[in-house]
Short mmCIF file of C-alpha atoms in Angstrom, two decimals:
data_model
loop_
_atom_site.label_atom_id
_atom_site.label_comp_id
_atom_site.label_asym_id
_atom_site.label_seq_id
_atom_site.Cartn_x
_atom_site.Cartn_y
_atom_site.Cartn_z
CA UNK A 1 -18.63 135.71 36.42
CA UNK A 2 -21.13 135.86 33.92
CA UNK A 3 -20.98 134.74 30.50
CA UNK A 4 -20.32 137.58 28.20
CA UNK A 5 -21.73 136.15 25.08
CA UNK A 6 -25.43 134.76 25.81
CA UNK A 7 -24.81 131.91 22.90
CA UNK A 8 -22.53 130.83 20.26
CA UNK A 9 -22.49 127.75 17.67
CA UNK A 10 -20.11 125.69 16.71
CA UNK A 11 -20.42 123.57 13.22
CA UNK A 12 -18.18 120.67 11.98
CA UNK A 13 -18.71 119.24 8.19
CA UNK A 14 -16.15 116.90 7.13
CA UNK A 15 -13.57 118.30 9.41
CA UNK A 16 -11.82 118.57 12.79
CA UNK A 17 -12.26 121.74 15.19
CA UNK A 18 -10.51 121.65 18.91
CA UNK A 19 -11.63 124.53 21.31
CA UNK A 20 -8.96 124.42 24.38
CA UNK A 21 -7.02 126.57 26.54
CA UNK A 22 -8.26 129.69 27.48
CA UNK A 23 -11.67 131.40 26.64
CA UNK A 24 -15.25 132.14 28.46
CA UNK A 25 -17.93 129.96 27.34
CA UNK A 26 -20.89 131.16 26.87
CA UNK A 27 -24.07 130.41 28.59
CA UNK A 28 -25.63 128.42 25.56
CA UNK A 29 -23.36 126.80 22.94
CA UNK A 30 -24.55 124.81 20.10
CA UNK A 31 -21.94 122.60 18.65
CA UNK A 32 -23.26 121.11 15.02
CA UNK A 33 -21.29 117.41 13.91
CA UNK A 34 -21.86 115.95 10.56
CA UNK A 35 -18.79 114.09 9.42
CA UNK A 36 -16.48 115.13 11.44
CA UNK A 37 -14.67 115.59 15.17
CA UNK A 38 -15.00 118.47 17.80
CA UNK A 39 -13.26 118.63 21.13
CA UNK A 40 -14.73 121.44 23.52
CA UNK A 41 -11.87 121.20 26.65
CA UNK A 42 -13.72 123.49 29.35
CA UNK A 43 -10.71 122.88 31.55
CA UNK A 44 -9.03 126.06 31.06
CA UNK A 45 -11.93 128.01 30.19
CA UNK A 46 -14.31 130.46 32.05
CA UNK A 47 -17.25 128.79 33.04
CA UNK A 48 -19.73 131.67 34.25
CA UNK A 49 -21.94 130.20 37.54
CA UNK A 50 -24.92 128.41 37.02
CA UNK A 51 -26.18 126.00 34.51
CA UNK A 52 -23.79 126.16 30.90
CA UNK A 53 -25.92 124.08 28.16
CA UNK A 54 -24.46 123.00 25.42
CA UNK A 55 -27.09 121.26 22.73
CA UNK A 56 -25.40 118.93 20.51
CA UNK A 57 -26.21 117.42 17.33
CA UNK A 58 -24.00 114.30 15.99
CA UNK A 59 -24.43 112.54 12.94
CA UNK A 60 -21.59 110.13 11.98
CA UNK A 61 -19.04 112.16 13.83
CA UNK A 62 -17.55 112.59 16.91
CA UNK A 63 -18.28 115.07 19.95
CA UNK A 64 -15.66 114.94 22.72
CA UNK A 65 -16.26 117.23 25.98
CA UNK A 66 -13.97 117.67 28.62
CA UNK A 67 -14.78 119.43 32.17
CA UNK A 68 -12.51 120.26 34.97
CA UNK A 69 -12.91 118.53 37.98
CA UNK A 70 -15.20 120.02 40.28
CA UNK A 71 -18.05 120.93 37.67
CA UNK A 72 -21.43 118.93 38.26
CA UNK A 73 -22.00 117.52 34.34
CA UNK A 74 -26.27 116.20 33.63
CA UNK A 75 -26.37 114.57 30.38
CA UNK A 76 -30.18 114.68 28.90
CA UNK A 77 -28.70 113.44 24.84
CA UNK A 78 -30.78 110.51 22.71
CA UNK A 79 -28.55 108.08 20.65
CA UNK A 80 -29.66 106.53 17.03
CA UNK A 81 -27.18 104.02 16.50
CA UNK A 82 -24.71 105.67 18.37
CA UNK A 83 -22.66 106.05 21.38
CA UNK A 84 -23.52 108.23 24.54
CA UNK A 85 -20.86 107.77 26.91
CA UNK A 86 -20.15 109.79 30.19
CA UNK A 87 -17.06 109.17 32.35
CA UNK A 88 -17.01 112.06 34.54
CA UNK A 89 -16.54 112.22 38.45
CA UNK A 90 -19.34 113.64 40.52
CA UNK A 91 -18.49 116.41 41.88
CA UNK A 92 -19.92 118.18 45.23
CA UNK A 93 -22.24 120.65 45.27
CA UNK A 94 -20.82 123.68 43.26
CA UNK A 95 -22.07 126.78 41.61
CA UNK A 96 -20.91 125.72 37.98
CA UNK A 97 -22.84 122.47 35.94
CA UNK A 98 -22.78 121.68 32.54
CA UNK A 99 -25.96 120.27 31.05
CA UNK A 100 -25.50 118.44 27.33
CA UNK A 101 -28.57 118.09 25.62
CA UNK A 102 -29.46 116.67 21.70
CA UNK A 103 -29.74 113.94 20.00
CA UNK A 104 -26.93 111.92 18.17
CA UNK A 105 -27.35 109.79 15.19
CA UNK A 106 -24.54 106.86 13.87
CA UNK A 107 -21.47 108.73 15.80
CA UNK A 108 -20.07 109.33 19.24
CA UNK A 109 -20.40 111.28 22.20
CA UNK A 110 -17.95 111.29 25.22
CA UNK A 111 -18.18 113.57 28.22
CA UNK A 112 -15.34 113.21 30.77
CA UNK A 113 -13.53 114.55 33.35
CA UNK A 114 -9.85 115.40 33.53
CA UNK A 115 -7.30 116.77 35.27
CA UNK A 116 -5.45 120.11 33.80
CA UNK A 117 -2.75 118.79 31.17
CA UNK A 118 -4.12 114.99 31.79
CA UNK A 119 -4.86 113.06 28.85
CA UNK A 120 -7.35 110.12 28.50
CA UNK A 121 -4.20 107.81 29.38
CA UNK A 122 -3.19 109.20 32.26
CA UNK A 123 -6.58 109.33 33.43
CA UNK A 124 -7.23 105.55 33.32
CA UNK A 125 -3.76 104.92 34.66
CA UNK A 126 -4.89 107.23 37.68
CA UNK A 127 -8.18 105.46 38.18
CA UNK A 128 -6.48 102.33 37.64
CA UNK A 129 -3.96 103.15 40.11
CA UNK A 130 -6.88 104.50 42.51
CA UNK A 131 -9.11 101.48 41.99
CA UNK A 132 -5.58 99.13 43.02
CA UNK A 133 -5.01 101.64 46.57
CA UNK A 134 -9.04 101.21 47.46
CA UNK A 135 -8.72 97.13 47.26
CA UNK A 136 -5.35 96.93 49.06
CA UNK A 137 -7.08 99.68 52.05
CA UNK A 138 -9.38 97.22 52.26
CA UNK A 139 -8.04 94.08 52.42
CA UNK A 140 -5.29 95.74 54.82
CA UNK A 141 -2.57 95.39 52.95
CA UNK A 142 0.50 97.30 52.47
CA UNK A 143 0.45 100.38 50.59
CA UNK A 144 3.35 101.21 50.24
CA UNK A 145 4.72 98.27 47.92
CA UNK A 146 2.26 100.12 45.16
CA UNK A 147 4.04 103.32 43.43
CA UNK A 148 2.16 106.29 42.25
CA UNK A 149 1.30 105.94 38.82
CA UNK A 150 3.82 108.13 36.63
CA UNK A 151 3.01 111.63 35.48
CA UNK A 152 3.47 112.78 31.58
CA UNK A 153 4.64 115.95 31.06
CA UNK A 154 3.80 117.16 27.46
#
C-alpha cells in the first residue's frame, strides 16, 4: 500500500507525545524534539512499501523508534553530545525499510526492534535467553535443562 499522506511532522517542546497502535505512516515524517520525549511504535502501523524516512531533530530530549520485525532500518543521524543508538535485528530482504536521518544535539536517540506487545524487558530477556541456547548448541550441551524465558502479558 501506499502512503496516503506524502509527509507529516511531529513536534515535542517540553512534553511527551507517544504515536502507537494503529495508523499509516506516511512516506516522510519529520519528528521535531526540544525538551522533551517522543515514541513513534511502527509495529502496528501501515508501513507503505519502499523506503519510509523519518528526519529527526533532537536537542536535549529523547527520540524512541520502534519497528516490527521484518523491516530493514538504515540509520544516516549525527550526534553532538548525544546518544545514537540502534538495536534492531537485520532483517532479510523485504519491500518495507525505514531510513532515520538528522542530527541530534545533548539528547537521545534509540531505534529498536520488537516484537508486537514486547517491551524493552522482554526483549533483552529474549536475547538473553537466545544468546544462553546459541552457547549451550554449541558446546553440545543439553537444552532442555534451560526454560523459555517467561512471557508478560499486559
Amino acid at each position: 500500500p501506499q502512503a496516503l499522506v506524502p509527509m507529516k511532522r511531529m513536534r515535542v517542546v517540553l512534553g511527551s507525545v507517544e504515536r502507537s497502535g494503529r495508523w499509516t505512516v506516511p512516506r516522510e515524517l519529520v519528528a521535531r524534539v526540544f525538551w522533551g520525549n517522543l515514541v513513534v511504535d511502527l509495529r502496528d502501523a501501515e508501513l507503505g512499501t519502499g523506503v519510509t524516512t523519518i528526519d529527526v531533530h533532537v536537542t536535549m530530549g529523547n527520540l524512541e523508534i520502534v519497528v516490527p520485525p521484518g523491516v530493514d532500518v538504515d540509520v544516516d543521524a549525527s550526534s553532538l553530545l548525544a546518544n545514537v543508538e540502534e538495536r534492531t535485528v537485520p532483517a532479510a530482504p523485504s519491500t518495507k525499510m525505514v531510513r532515520v536521518t538528522g542530527r541530534v544535539t545533548l539528547g537521545n536517540l534509540e531505534i529498536s526492534t520488537l516484537r508486537p506487545g514486547e517491551t524493552q524487558r522482554d526483549a533483552r530477556r529474549r536475547r538473553r535467553w537466545e544468546r544462553r541456547m546459541q552457547r549451550r548448541m554449541l558446546r553440545g550441551s543439553c537444552v532442555h535443562r534451560l526454560p523459555m524465558p517467561p512471557t508478560y502479558d499486559r
